[in-house]
Amino acid sequence: GQNIDQPTEMTATEGAIVQINCTYQTSGFNGLFWYQQHAGEAPTFLSYNVLDGLEEKGRFSSFLSRSKGYSYLLLKELQMKDSASYLCAVTTVSGGYNKLIFGAGTRLAVHP
Amino acid sequence: DADVTQTPRNRITKTGKRIMLECSQTKGHDRMYWYRQDPGLGLRLIYYSFDVKDINKGEISDGYSVSRQAQAKFSLSLESAIPNQTALYFCATSRPTGTPIGEFFGPGTRLTVL
């Protein structure tokens, strides 16, 4: 079956670094996405990993290990506006097309 | 202007009523999707469409139907709404081929069924 696990909630301090982990078990893996979602709003794209290793984009980095079925999102120099849910989503190939399967999301609270 | 729009943004209805949620996009994408989001469950795919003549069921299609009126329009209908269909509904679009670039989401429709 398909399964994606990530912590339900995390808290961190403004200016600090936080790592949000995601483990997955899927068939036909074809990449992993991280989305940010503020309460009541649409998810917005943060990063995409298809090869093992670290992808860095400003304050955000995402890492993937395909052999371990593991990814993390690293947020540096946390700001209050980073308080949001972070969704891990795995792309699987099913019926000839790339289908996204979402984890339940990690709600991050950044406090002063 | 928003690339993916949804109407209405909020709707309260009663059990048994027929409801239509509409989605329009100006991104020129062929693929469109309907998801629902419930607390603690993440986003779940209801239906998806690769083009006007292609409609496919997602993991939770029971109780829902869709219509792809044009490349830019994809509607979701609840023929007879029930309270457990209370949720946040998102429309999304994506490009068809090549490296997956993820899906672009509309602003969401908050539906409450009483």
mmCIF file with all atom_site columns, C-alpha atoms in Angstrom:
data_model
loop_
_atom_site.group_PDB
_atom_site.id
_atom_site.type_symbol
_atom_site.label_atom_id
_atom_site.label_alt_id
_atom_site.label_comp_id
_atom_site.label_asym_id
_atom_site.label_entity_id
_atom_site.label_seq_id
_atom_site.pdbx_PDB_ins_code
_atom_site.Cartn_x
_atom_site.Cartn_y
_atom_site.Cartn_z
_atom_site.occupancy
_atom_site.B_iso_or_equiv
_atom_site.pdbx_formal_charge
_atom_site.auth_seq_id
_atom_site.auth_comp_id
_atom_site.auth_asym_id
_atom_site.auth_atom_id
_atom_site.pdbx_PDB_model_num
ATOM 1   C CA . GLY A 1 1   ? 0.000   0.000  0.000   1.00 0.00 ? 1   GLY A CA 1
ATOM 2   C CA . GLN A 1 2   ? 0.880   3.658  -0.073  1.00 0.00 ? 2   GLN A CA 1
ATOM 3   C CA . ASN A 1 3   ? 1.826   5.357  3.155   1.00 0.00 ? 3   ASN A CA 1
ATOM 4   C CA . ILE A 1 4   ? 3.340   8.728  4.017   1.00 0.00 ? 4   ILE A CA 1
ATOM 5   C CA . ASP A 1 5   ? 4.234   9.674  7.589   1.00 0.00 ? 5   ASP A CA 1
ATOM 6   C CA . GLN A 1 6   ? 5.202   13.022 9.006   1.00 0.00 ? 6   GLN A CA 1
ATOM 7   C CA . PRO A 1 7   ? 4.907   14.482 12.507  1.00 0.00 ? 7   PRO A CA 1
ATOM 8   C CA . THR A 1 8   ? 1.587   16.107 13.294  1.00 0.00 ? 8   THR A CA 1
ATOM 9   C CA . GLU A 1 9   ? 2.927   19.194 15.052  1.00 0.00 ? 9   GLU A CA 1
ATOM 10  C CA . MET A 1 10  ? 6.217   20.944 15.740  1.00 0.00 ? 10  MET A CA 1
ATOM 11  C CA . THR A 1 11  ? 7.198   24.135 17.506  1.00 0.00 ? 11  THR A CA 1
ATOM 12  C CA . ALA A 1 12  ? 10.300  26.249 17.041  1.00 0.00 ? 12  ALA A CA 1
ATOM 13  C CA . THR A 1 13  ? 11.735  29.618 17.960  1.00 0.00 ? 13  THR A CA 1
ATOM 14  C CA . GLU A 1 14  ? 12.078  32.578 15.646  1.00 0.00 ? 14  GLU A CA 1
ATOM 15  C CA . GLY A 1 15  ? 15.563  32.655 14.135  1.00 0.00 ? 15  GLY A CA 1
ATOM 16  C CA . ALA A 1 16  ? 16.187  28.969 14.763  1.00 0.00 ? 16  ALA A CA 1
ATOM 17  C CA . ILE A 1 17  ? 16.411  25.994 12.403  1.00 0.00 ? 17  ILE A CA 1
ATOM 18  C CA . VAL A 1 18  ? 13.793  23.257 12.172  1.00 0.00 ? 18  VAL A CA 1
ATOM 19  C CA . GLN A 1 19  ? 13.787  19.959 10.320  1.00 0.00 ? 19  GLN A CA 1
ATOM 20  C CA . ILE A 1 20  ? 10.520  18.317 9.294   1.00 0.00 ? 20  ILE A CA 1
ATOM 21  C CA . ASN A 1 21  ? 10.831  14.642 8.429   1.00 0.00 ? 21  ASN A CA 1
ATOM 22  C CA . CYS A 1 22  ? 8.790   12.564 6.033   1.00 0.00 ? 22  CYS A CA 1
ATOM 23  C CA . THR A 1 23  ? 8.944   8.818  5.490   1.00 0.00 ? 23  THR A CA 1
ATOM 24  C CA . TYR A 1 24  ? 7.096   7.059  2.737   1.00 0.00 ? 24  TYR A CA 1
ATOM 25  C CA . GLN A 1 25  ? 6.254   3.642  1.372   1.00 0.00 ? 25  GLN A CA 1
ATOM 26  C CA . THR A 1 26  ? 4.953   3.785  -2.174  1.00 0.00 ? 26  THR A CA 1
ATOM 27  C CA . SER A 1 27  ? 5.253   1.930  -5.433  1.00 0.00 ? 27  SER A CA 1
ATOM 28  C CA . GLY A 1 28  ? 6.387   3.559  -8.659  1.00 0.00 ? 28  GLY A CA 1
ATOM 29  C CA . PHE A 1 29  ? 8.132   6.464  -6.914  1.00 0.00 ? 29  PHE A CA 1
ATOM 30  C CA . ASN A 1 30  ? 8.769   9.400  -9.229  1.00 0.00 ? 30  ASN A CA 1
ATOM 31  C CA . GLY A 1 31  ? 9.664   12.287 -6.962  1.00 0.00 ? 31  GLY A CA 1
ATOM 32  C CA . LEU A 1 32  ? 8.752   14.015 -3.728  1.00 0.00 ? 32  LEU A CA 1
ATOM 33  C CA . PHE A 1 33  ? 7.260   17.460 -3.188  1.00 0.00 ? 33  PHE A CA 1
ATOM 34  C CA . TRP A 1 34  ? 7.031   19.741 -0.211  1.00 0.00 ? 34  TRP A CA 1
ATOM 35  C CA . TYR A 1 35  ? 4.198   22.252 -0.037  1.00 0.00 ? 35  TYR A CA 1
ATOM 36  C CA . GLN A 1 36  ? 3.506   25.031 2.452   1.00 0.00 ? 36  GLN A CA 1
ATOM 37  C CA . GLN A 1 37  ? -0.062  25.699 3.479   1.00 0.00 ? 37  GLN A CA 1
ATOM 38  C CA . HIS A 1 38  ? -1.195  28.557 5.695   1.00 0.00 ? 38  HIS A CA 1
ATOM 39  C CA . ALA A 1 39  ? -4.428  27.985 7.571   1.00 0.00 ? 39  ALA A CA 1
ATOM 40  C CA . GLY A 1 40  ? -7.455  28.135 5.272   1.00 0.00 ? 40  GLY A CA 1
ATOM 41  C CA . GLU A 1 41  ? -5.343  28.795 2.200   1.00 0.00 ? 41  GLU A CA 1
ATOM 42  C CA . ALA A 1 42  ? -4.155  26.783 -0.786  1.00 0.00 ? 42  ALA A CA 1
ATOM 43  C CA . PRO A 1 43  ? -0.970  24.710 -0.649  1.00 0.00 ? 43  PRO A CA 1
ATOM 44  C CA . THR A 1 44  ? 1.926   26.381 -2.421  1.00 0.00 ? 44  THR A CA 1
ATOM 45  C CA . PHE A 1 45  ? 4.915   24.607 -3.945  1.00 0.00 ? 45  PHE A CA 1
ATOM 46  C CA . LEU A 1 46  ? 8.192   24.711 -1.995  1.00 0.00 ? 46  LEU A CA 1
ATOM 47  C CA . SER A 1 47  ? 10.478  22.053 -3.429  1.00 0.00 ? 47  SER A CA 1
ATOM 48  C CA . TYR A 1 48  ? 10.816  18.942 -5.548  1.00 0.00 ? 48  TYR A CA 1
ATOM 49  C CA . ASN A 1 49  ? 13.342  16.107 -5.185  1.00 0.00 ? 49  ASN A CA 1
ATOM 50  C CA . VAL A 1 50  ? 13.666  13.171 -7.528  1.00 0.00 ? 50  VAL A CA 1
ATOM 51  C CA . LEU A 1 51  ? 17.349  12.277 -7.026  1.00 0.00 ? 51  LEU A CA 1
ATOM 52  C CA . ASP A 1 52  ? 19.083  11.563 -3.734  1.00 0.00 ? 52  ASP A CA 1
ATOM 53  C CA . GLY A 1 53  ? 20.637  14.555 -2.065  1.00 0.00 ? 53  GLY A CA 1
ATOM 54  C CA . LEU A 1 54  ? 19.973  18.062 -0.918  1.00 0.00 ? 54  LEU A CA 1
ATOM 55  C CA . GLU A 1 55  ? 18.193  20.780 -2.857  1.00 0.00 ? 55  GLU A CA 1
ATOM 56  C CA . GLU A 1 56  ? 18.680  24.273 -1.470  1.00 0.00 ? 56  GLU A CA 1
ATOM 57  C CA . LYS A 1 57  ? 16.470  27.248 -2.180  1.00 0.00 ? 57  LYS A CA 1
ATOM 58  C CA . GLY A 1 58  ? 17.074  30.261 0.002   1.00 0.00 ? 58  GLY A CA 1
ATOM 59  C CA . ARG A 1 59  ? 16.121  29.569 3.603   1.00 0.00 ? 59  ARG A CA 1
ATOM 60  C CA . PHE A 1 60  ? 14.513  26.255 2.667   1.00 0.00 ? 60  PHE A CA 1
ATOM 61  C CA . SER A 1 61  ? 16.298  23.007 1.785   1.00 0.00 ? 61  SER A CA 1
ATOM 62  C CA . SER A 1 62  ? 14.919  19.582 1.038   1.00 0.00 ? 62  SER A CA 1
ATOM 63  C CA . PHE A 1 63  ? 16.695  16.252 1.221   1.00 0.00 ? 63  PHE A CA 1
ATOM 64  C CA . LEU A 1 64  ? 15.807  12.893 -0.266  1.00 0.00 ? 64  LEU A CA 1
ATOM 65  C CA . SER A 1 65  ? 17.045  9.351  0.274   1.00 0.00 ? 65  SER A CA 1
ATOM 66  C CA . ARG A 1 66  ? 15.195  7.025  -2.066  1.00 0.00 ? 66  ARG A CA 1
ATOM 67  C CA . SER A 1 67  ? 16.759  3.881  -0.612  1.00 0.00 ? 67  SER A CA 1
ATOM 68  C CA . LYS A 1 68  ? 15.493  4.812  2.846   1.00 0.00 ? 68  LYS A CA 1
ATOM 69  C CA . GLY A 1 69  ? 12.146  6.204  1.737   1.00 0.00 ? 69  GLY A CA 1
ATOM 70  C CA . TYR A 1 70  ? 12.999  9.371  3.637   1.00 0.00 ? 70  TYR A CA 1
ATOM 71  C CA . SER A 1 71  ? 12.938  13.093 3.094   1.00 0.00 ? 71  SER A CA 1
ATOM 72  C CA . TYR A 1 72  ? 13.243  16.177 5.229   1.00 0.00 ? 72  TYR A CA 1
ATOM 73  C CA . LEU A 1 73  ? 12.507  19.851 4.844   1.00 0.00 ? 73  LEU A CA 1
ATOM 74  C CA . LEU A 1 74  ? 14.948  22.178 6.577   1.00 0.00 ? 74  LEU A CA 1
ATOM 75  C CA . LEU A 1 75  ? 13.866  25.695 7.392   1.00 0.00 ? 75  LEU A CA 1
ATOM 76  C CA . LYS A 1 76  ? 16.573  28.135 8.481   1.00 0.00 ? 76  LYS A CA 1
ATOM 77  C CA . GLU A 1 77  ? 16.370  31.553 10.120  1.00 0.00 ? 77  GLU A CA 1
ATOM 78  C CA . LEU A 1 78  ? 12.768  30.918 11.039  1.00 0.00 ? 78  LEU A CA 1
ATOM 79  C CA . GLN A 1 79  ? 10.338  33.794 10.776  1.00 0.00 ? 79  GLN A CA 1
ATOM 80  C CA . MET A 1 80  ? 6.907   34.142 12.303  1.00 0.00 ? 80  MET A CA 1
ATOM 81  C CA . LYS A 1 81  ? 5.389   33.926 8.831   1.00 0.00 ? 81  LYS A CA 1
ATOM 82  C CA . ASP A 1 82  ? 6.773   30.383 8.523   1.00 0.00 ? 82  ASP A CA 1
ATOM 83  C CA . SER A 1 83  ? 4.051   29.239 10.914  1.00 0.00 ? 83  SER A CA 1
ATOM 84  C CA . ALA A 1 84  ? 2.032   26.985 8.614   1.00 0.00 ? 84  ALA A CA 1
ATOM 85  C CA . SER A 1 85  ? 1.425   23.363 7.710   1.00 0.00 ? 85  SER A CA 1
ATOM 86  C CA . TYR A 1 86  ? 4.037   21.614 5.606   1.00 0.00 ? 86  TYR A CA 1
ATOM 87  C CA . LEU A 1 87  ? 2.803   18.848 3.330   1.00 0.00 ? 87  LEU A CA 1
ATOM 88  C CA . CYS A 1 88  ? 4.975   16.042 2.057   1.00 0.00 ? 88  CYS A CA 1
ATOM 89  C CA . ALA A 1 89  ? 3.652   14.556 -1.194  1.00 0.00 ? 89  ALA A CA 1
ATOM 90  C CA . VAL A 1 90  ? 5.015   11.650 -3.173  1.00 0.00 ? 90  VAL A CA 1
ATOM 91  C CA . THR A 1 91  ? 4.583   11.240 -6.906  1.00 0.00 ? 91  THR A CA 1
ATOM 92  C CA . THR A 1 92  ? 3.835   7.722  -7.969  1.00 0.00 ? 92  THR A CA 1
ATOM 93  C CA . VAL A 1 93  ? 3.365   6.407  -11.449 1.00 0.00 ? 93  VAL A CA 1
ATOM 94  C CA . SER A 1 94  ? -0.032  4.790  -11.708 1.00 0.00 ? 94  SER A CA 1
ATOM 95  C CA . GLY A 1 95  ? -1.855  3.959  -14.918 1.00 0.00 ? 95  GLY A CA 1
ATOM 96  C CA . GLY A 1 96  ? 0.794   5.794  -16.906 1.00 0.00 ? 96  GLY A CA 1
ATOM 97  C CA . TYR A 1 97  ? 0.468   9.062  -15.095 1.00 0.00 ? 97  TYR A CA 1
ATOM 98  C CA . ASN A 1 98  ? 2.099   10.799 -12.165 1.00 0.00 ? 98  ASN A CA 1
ATOM 99  C CA . LYS A 1 99  ? -0.253  10.817 -9.205  1.00 0.00 ? 99  LYS A CA 1
ATOM 100 C CA . LEU A 1 100 ? 0.389   12.822 -6.052  1.00 0.00 ? 100 LEU A CA 1
ATOM 101 C CA . ILE A 1 101 ? -0.188  11.213 -2.663  1.00 0.00 ? 101 ILE A CA 1
ATOM 102 C CA . PHE A 1 102 ? -0.170  13.596 0.270   1.00 0.00 ? 102 PHE A CA 1
ATOM 103 C CA . GLY A 1 103 ? 0.828   13.110 3.853   1.00 0.00 ? 103 GLY A CA 1
ATOM 104 C CA . ALA A 1 104 ? -1.429  14.584 6.523   1.00 0.00 ? 104 ALA A CA 1
ATOM 105 C CA . GLY A 1 105 ? 0.895   17.539 7.006   1.00 0.00 ? 105 GLY A CA 1
ATOM 106 C CA . THR A 1 106 ? 3.023   18.921 9.840   1.00 0.00 ? 106 THR A CA 1
ATOM 107 C CA . ARG A 1 107 ? 1.719   21.995 11.595  1.00 0.00 ? 107 ARG A CA 1
ATOM 108 C CA . LEU A 1 108 ? 4.661   24.230 12.525  1.00 0.00 ? 108 LEU A CA 1
ATOM 109 C CA . ALA A 1 109 ? 4.277   26.959 15.132  1.00 0.00 ? 109 ALA A CA 1
ATOM 110 C CA . VAL A 1 110 ? 7.053   29.553 15.291  1.00 0.00 ? 110 VAL A CA 1
ATOM 111 C CA . HIS A 1 111 ? 7.133   31.567 18.497  1.00 0.00 ? 111 HIS A CA 1
ATOM 112 C CA . PRO A 1 112 ? 9.185   34.619 19.472  1.00 0.00 ? 112 PRO A CA 1
ATOM 113 C CA . ASP B 2 1   ? -5.377  37.785 -11.499 1.00 0.00 ? 1   ASP B CA 1
ATOM 114 C CA . ALA B 2 2   ? -5.377  34.349 -9.909  1.00 0.00 ? 2   ALA B CA 1
ATOM 115 C CA . ASP B 2 3   ? -4.343  31.475 -12.157 1.00 0.00 ? 3   ASP B CA 1
ATOM 116 C CA . VAL B 2 4   ? -6.803  29.006 -10.621 1.00 0.00 ? 4   VAL B CA 1
ATOM 117 C CA . THR B 2 5   ? -10.119 30.297 -9.306  1.00 0.00 ? 5   THR B CA 1
ATOM 118 C CA . GLN B 2 6   ? -12.875 28.518 -7.423  1.00 0.00 ? 6   GLN B CA 1
ATOM 119 C CA . THR B 2 7   ? -16.461 29.512 -6.806  1.00 0.00 ? 7   THR B CA 1
ATOM 120 C CA . PRO B 2 8   ? -18.015 29.742 -4.348  1.00 0.00 ? 8   PRO B CA 1
ATOM 121 C CA . ARG B 2 9   ? -15.371 30.277 -1.684  1.00 0.00 ? 9   ARG B CA 1
ATOM 122 C CA . ASN B 2 10  ? -17.730 29.364 1.117   1.00 0.00 ? 10  ASN B CA 1
ATOM 123 C CA . ARG B 2 11  ? -21.004 27.482 1.062   1.00 0.00 ? 11  ARG B CA 1
ATOM 124 C CA . ILE B 2 12  ? -23.373 26.269 3.720   1.00 0.00 ? 12  ILE B CA 1
ATOM 125 C CA . THR B 2 13  ? -26.057 23.856 2.612   1.00 0.00 ? 13  THR B CA 1
ATOM 126 C CA . LYS B 2 14  ? -28.444 21.273 3.967   1.00 0.00 ? 14  LYS B CA 1
ATOM 127 C CA . THR B 2 15  ? -28.423 17.508 3.762   1.00 0.00 ? 15  THR B CA 1
ATOM 128 C CA . GLY B 2 16  ? -29.887 16.247 0.509   1.00 0.00 ? 16  GLY B CA 1
ATOM 129 C CA . LYS B 2 17  ? -29.229 19.390 -1.526  1.00 0.00 ? 17  LYS B CA 1
ATOM 130 C CA . ARG B 2 18  ? -27.380 19.326 -4.833  1.00 0.00 ? 18  ARG B CA 1
ATOM 131 C CA . ILE B 2 19  ? -24.242 21.430 -4.842  1.00 0.00 ? 19  ILE B CA 1
ATOM 132 C CA . MET B 2 20  ? -21.867 22.402 -7.628  1.00 0.00 ? 20  MET B CA 1
ATOM 133 C CA . LEU B 2 21  ? -18.366 23.718 -7.063  1.00 0.00 ? 21  LEU B CA 1
ATOM 134 C CA . GLU B 2 22  ? -16.695 25.360 -10.014 1.00 0.00 ? 22  GLU B CA 1
ATOM 135 C CA . CYS B 2 23  ? -13.069 25.732 -10.997 1.00 0.00 ? 23  CYS B CA 1
ATOM 136 C CA . SER B 2 24  ? -11.508 27.791 -13.764 1.00 0.00 ? 24  SER B CA 1
ATOM 137 C CA . GLN B 2 25  ? -7.870  28.172 -14.739 1.00 0.00 ? 25  GLN B CA 1
ATOM 138 C CA . THR B 2 26  ? -5.868  30.450 -16.988 1.00 0.00 ? 26  THR B CA 1
ATOM 139 C CA . LYS B 2 27  ? -2.633  28.477 -16.813 1.00 0.00 ? 27  LYS B CA 1
ATOM 140 C CA . GLY B 2 28  ? -3.334  26.566 -20.005 1.00 0.00 ? 28  GLY B CA 1
ATOM 141 C CA . HIS B 2 29  ? -2.822  23.246 -18.230 1.00 0.00 ? 29  HIS B CA 1
ATOM 142 C CA . ASP B 2 30  ? -4.498  20.132 -19.551 1.00 0.00 ? 30  ASP B CA 1
ATOM 143 C CA . ARG B 2 31  ? -4.740  18.306 -16.258 1.00 0.00 ? 31  ARG B CA 1
ATOM 144 C CA . MET B 2 32  ? -7.182  19.275 -13.554 1.00 0.00 ? 32  MET B CA 1
ATOM 145 C CA . TYR B 2 33  ? -7.969  17.713 -10.178 1.00 0.00 ? 33  TYR B CA 1
ATOM 146 C CA . TRP B 2 34  ? -10.415 17.917 -7.322  1.00 0.00 ? 34  TRP B CA 1
ATOM 147 C CA . TYR B 2 35  ? -9.238  17.211 -3.772  1.00 0.00 ? 35  TYR B CA 1
ATOM 148 C CA . ARG B 2 36  ? -10.857 17.411 -0.381  1.00 0.00 ? 36  ARG B CA 1
ATOM 149 C CA . GLN B 2 37  ? -8.989  18.209 2.798   1.00 0.00 ? 37  GLN B CA 1
ATOM 150 C CA . ASP B 2 38  ? -10.073 17.124 6.256   1.00 0.00 ? 38  ASP B CA 1
ATOM 151 C CA . PRO B 2 39  ? -8.207  17.828 9.494   1.00 0.00 ? 39  PRO B CA 1
ATOM 152 C CA . GLY B 2 40  ? -5.631  15.143 10.181  1.00 0.00 ? 40  GLY B CA 1
ATOM 153 C CA . LEU B 2 41  ? -6.186  13.380 6.882   1.00 0.00 ? 41  LEU B CA 1
ATOM 154 C CA . GLY B 2 42  ? -4.369  15.503 4.364   1.00 0.00 ? 42  GLY B CA 1
ATOM 155 C CA . LEU B 2 43  ? -5.468  16.037 0.796   1.00 0.00 ? 43  LEU B CA 1
ATOM 156 C CA . ARG B 2 44  ? -7.366  13.213 -0.873  1.00 0.00 ? 44  ARG B CA 1
ATOM 157 C CA . LEU B 2 45  ? -8.031  12.967 -4.588  1.00 0.00 ? 45  LEU B CA 1
ATOM 158 C CA . ILE B 2 46  ? -11.686 12.864 -5.643  1.00 0.00 ? 46  ILE B CA 1
ATOM 159 C CA . TYR B 2 47  ? -11.506 13.031 -9.449  1.00 0.00 ? 47  TYR B CA 1
ATOM 160 C CA . TYR B 2 48  ? -8.985  14.007 -12.080 1.00 0.00 ? 48  TYR B CA 1
ATOM 161 C CA . SER B 2 49  ? -9.114  14.843 -15.764 1.00 0.00 ? 49  SER B CA 1
ATOM 162 C CA . PHE B 2 50  ? -6.341  14.801 -18.344 1.00 0.00 ? 50  PHE B CA 1
ATOM 163 C CA . ASP B 2 51  ? -8.347  16.603 -20.988 1.00 0.00 ? 51  ASP B CA 1
ATOM 164 C CA . VAL B 2 52  ? -11.926 17.413 -21.902 1.00 0.00 ? 52  VAL B CA 1
ATOM 165 C CA . LYS B 2 53  ? -12.749 13.828 -22.868 1.00 0.00 ? 53  LYS B CA 1
ATOM 166 C CA . ASP B 2 54  ? -10.874 12.130 -20.054 1.00 0.00 ? 54  ASP B CA 1
ATOM 167 C CA . ILE B 2 55  ? -12.346 11.783 -16.556 1.00 0.00 ? 55  ILE B CA 1
ATOM 168 C CA . ASN B 2 56  ? -10.996 9.456  -13.892 1.00 0.00 ? 56  ASN B CA 1
ATOM 169 C CA . LYS B 2 57  ? -12.013 8.544  -10.371 1.00 0.00 ? 57  LYS B CA 1
ATOM 170 C CA . GLY B 2 58  ? -9.661  9.222  -7.516  1.00 0.00 ? 58  GLY B CA 1
ATOM 171 C CA . GLU B 2 59  ? -9.527  7.461  -4.178  1.00 0.00 ? 59  GLU B CA 1
ATOM 172 C CA . ILE B 2 60  ? -12.760 8.906  -2.755  1.00 0.00 ? 60  ILE B CA 1
ATOM 173 C CA . SER B 2 61  ? -15.144 9.483  -5.672  1.00 0.00 ? 61  SER B CA 1
ATOM 174 C CA . ASP B 2 62  ? -18.302 8.007  -4.109  1.00 0.00 ? 62  ASP B CA 1
ATOM 175 C CA . GLY B 2 63  ? -20.978 10.655 -3.707  1.00 0.00 ? 63  GLY B CA 1
ATOM 176 C CA . TYR B 2 64  ? -19.326 13.021 -6.185  1.00 0.00 ? 64  TYR B CA 1
ATOM 177 C CA . SER B 2 65  ? -19.452 13.612 -9.926  1.00 0.00 ? 65  SER B CA 1
ATOM 178 C CA . VAL B 2 66  ? -17.515 15.939 -12.205 1.00 0.00 ? 66  VAL B CA 1
ATOM 179 C CA . SER B 2 67  ? -17.825 17.679 -15.542 1.00 0.00 ? 67  SER B CA 1
ATOM 180 C CA . ARG B 2 68  ? -14.999 19.011 -17.709 1.00 0.00 ? 68  ARG B CA 1
ATOM 181 C CA . GLN B 2 69  ? -16.821 21.627 -19.750 1.00 0.00 ? 69  GLN B CA 1
ATOM 182 C CA . ALA B 2 70  ? -13.699 22.991 -21.417 1.00 0.00 ? 70  ALA B CA 1
ATOM 183 C CA . GLN B 2 71  ? -9.953  22.803 -21.018 1.00 0.00 ? 71  GLN B CA 1
ATOM 184 C CA . ALA B 2 72  ? -10.146 25.629 -18.520 1.00 0.00 ? 72  ALA B CA 1
ATOM 185 C CA . LYS B 2 73  ? -13.195 24.512 -16.516 1.00 0.00 ? 73  LYS B CA 1
ATOM 186 C CA . PHE B 2 74  ? -13.733 21.564 -14.198 1.00 0.00 ? 74  PHE B CA 1
ATOM 187 C CA . SER B 2 75  ? -16.808 21.322 -11.955 1.00 0.00 ? 75  SER B CA 1
ATOM 188 C CA . LEU B 2 76  ? -17.457 19.093 -8.975  1.00 0.00 ? 76  LEU B CA 1
ATOM 189 C CA . SER B 2 77  ? -21.007 18.141 -8.011  1.00 0.00 ? 77  SER B CA 1
ATOM 190 C CA . LEU B 2 78  ? -22.445 16.638 -4.873  1.00 0.00 ? 78  LEU B CA 1
ATOM 191 C CA . GLU B 2 79  ? -25.745 15.155 -6.039  1.00 0.00 ? 79  GLU B CA 1
ATOM 192 C CA . SER B 2 80  ? -27.176 14.794 -2.547  1.00 0.00 ? 80  SER B CA 1
ATOM 193 C CA . ALA B 2 81  ? -24.964 16.389 0.063   1.00 0.00 ? 81  ALA B CA 1
ATOM 194 C CA . ILE B 2 82  ? -24.397 14.681 3.407   1.00 0.00 ? 82  ILE B CA 1
ATOM 195 C CA . PRO B 2 83  ? -22.746 16.049 6.578   1.00 0.00 ? 83  PRO B CA 1
ATOM 196 C CA . ASN B 2 84  ? -19.552 13.999 6.202   1.00 0.00 ? 84  ASN B CA 1
ATOM 197 C CA . GLN B 2 85  ? -18.884 15.862 2.964   1.00 0.00 ? 85  GLN B CA 1
ATOM 198 C CA . THR B 2 86  ? -18.194 18.931 5.055   1.00 0.00 ? 86  THR B CA 1
ATOM 199 C CA . ALA B 2 87  ? -14.606 19.764 4.133   1.00 0.00 ? 87  ALA B CA 1
ATOM 200 C CA . LEU B 2 88  ? -12.270 22.150 2.360   1.00 0.00 ? 88  LEU B CA 1
ATOM 201 C CA . TYR B 2 89  ? -12.262 21.437 -1.384  1.00 0.00 ? 89  TYR B CA 1
ATOM 202 C CA . PHE B 2 90  ? -9.371  22.321 -3.660  1.00 0.00 ? 90  PHE B CA 1
ATOM 203 C CA . CYS B 2 91  ? -9.122  22.360 -7.415  1.00 0.00 ? 91  CYS B CA 1
ATOM 204 C CA . ALA B 2 92  ? -5.641  21.944 -8.888  1.00 0.00 ? 92  ALA B CA 1
ATOM 205 C CA . THR B 2 93  ? -3.967  21.926 -12.303 1.00 0.00 ? 93  THR B CA 1
ATOM 206 C CA . SER B 2 94  ? -0.725  20.576 -13.700 1.00 0.00 ? 94  SER B CA 1
ATOM 207 C CA . ARG B 2 95  ? 1.149   20.249 -16.951 1.00 0.00 ? 95  ARG B CA 1
ATOM 208 C CA . PRO B 2 96  ? 0.803   16.917 -18.726 1.00 0.00 ? 96  PRO B CA 1
ATOM 209 C CA . THR B 2 97  ? 4.244   15.527 -19.409 1.00 0.00 ? 97  THR B CA 1
ATOM 210 C CA . GLY B 2 98  ? 7.900   15.717 -18.605 1.00 0.00 ? 98  GLY B CA 1
ATOM 211 C CA . THR B 2 99  ? 9.299   16.267 -15.173 1.00 0.00 ? 99  THR B CA 1
ATOM 212 C CA . PRO B 2 100 ? 6.473   16.593 -12.707 1.00 0.00 ? 100 PRO B CA 1
ATOM 213 C CA . ILE B 2 101 ? 6.280   20.153 -11.550 1.00 0.00 ? 101 ILE B CA 1
ATOM 214 C CA . GLY B 2 102 ? 3.655   19.628 -8.959  1.00 0.00 ? 102 GLY B CA 1
ATOM 215 C CA . GLU B 2 103 ? 0.161   20.886 -8.965  1.00 0.00 ? 103 GLU B CA 1
ATOM 216 C CA . PHE B 2 104 ? -1.092  24.451 -8.735  1.00 0.00 ? 104 PHE B CA 1
ATOM 217 C CA . PHE B 2 105 ? -3.957  24.839 -6.315  1.00 0.00 ? 105 PHE B CA 1
ATOM 218 C CA . GLY B 2 106 ? -6.955  27.114 -6.305  1.00 0.00 ? 106 GLY B CA 1
ATOM 219 C CA . PRO B 2 107 ? -7.877  29.062 -3.147  1.00 0.00 ? 107 PRO B CA 1
ATOM 220 C CA . GLY B 2 108 ? -10.299 26.415 -1.921  1.00 0.00 ? 108 GLY B CA 1
ATOM 221 C CA . THR B 2 109 ? -14.017 26.171 -1.209  1.00 0.00 ? 109 THR B CA 1
ATOM 222 C CA . ARG B 2 110 ? -15.135 25.640 2.350   1.00 0.00 ? 110 ARG B CA 1
ATOM 223 C CA . LEU B 2 111 ? -18.296 23.545 2.259   1.00 0.00 ? 111 LEU B CA 1
ATOM 224 C CA . THR B 2 112 ? -20.476 22.914 5.284   1.00 0.00 ? 112 THR B CA 1
ATOM 225 C CA . VAL B 2 113 ? -23.341 20.429 5.064   1.00 0.00 ? 113 VAL B CA 1
ATOM 226 C CA . LEU B 2 114 ? -25.816 20.714 7.915   1.00 0.00 ? 114 LEU B CA 1
#
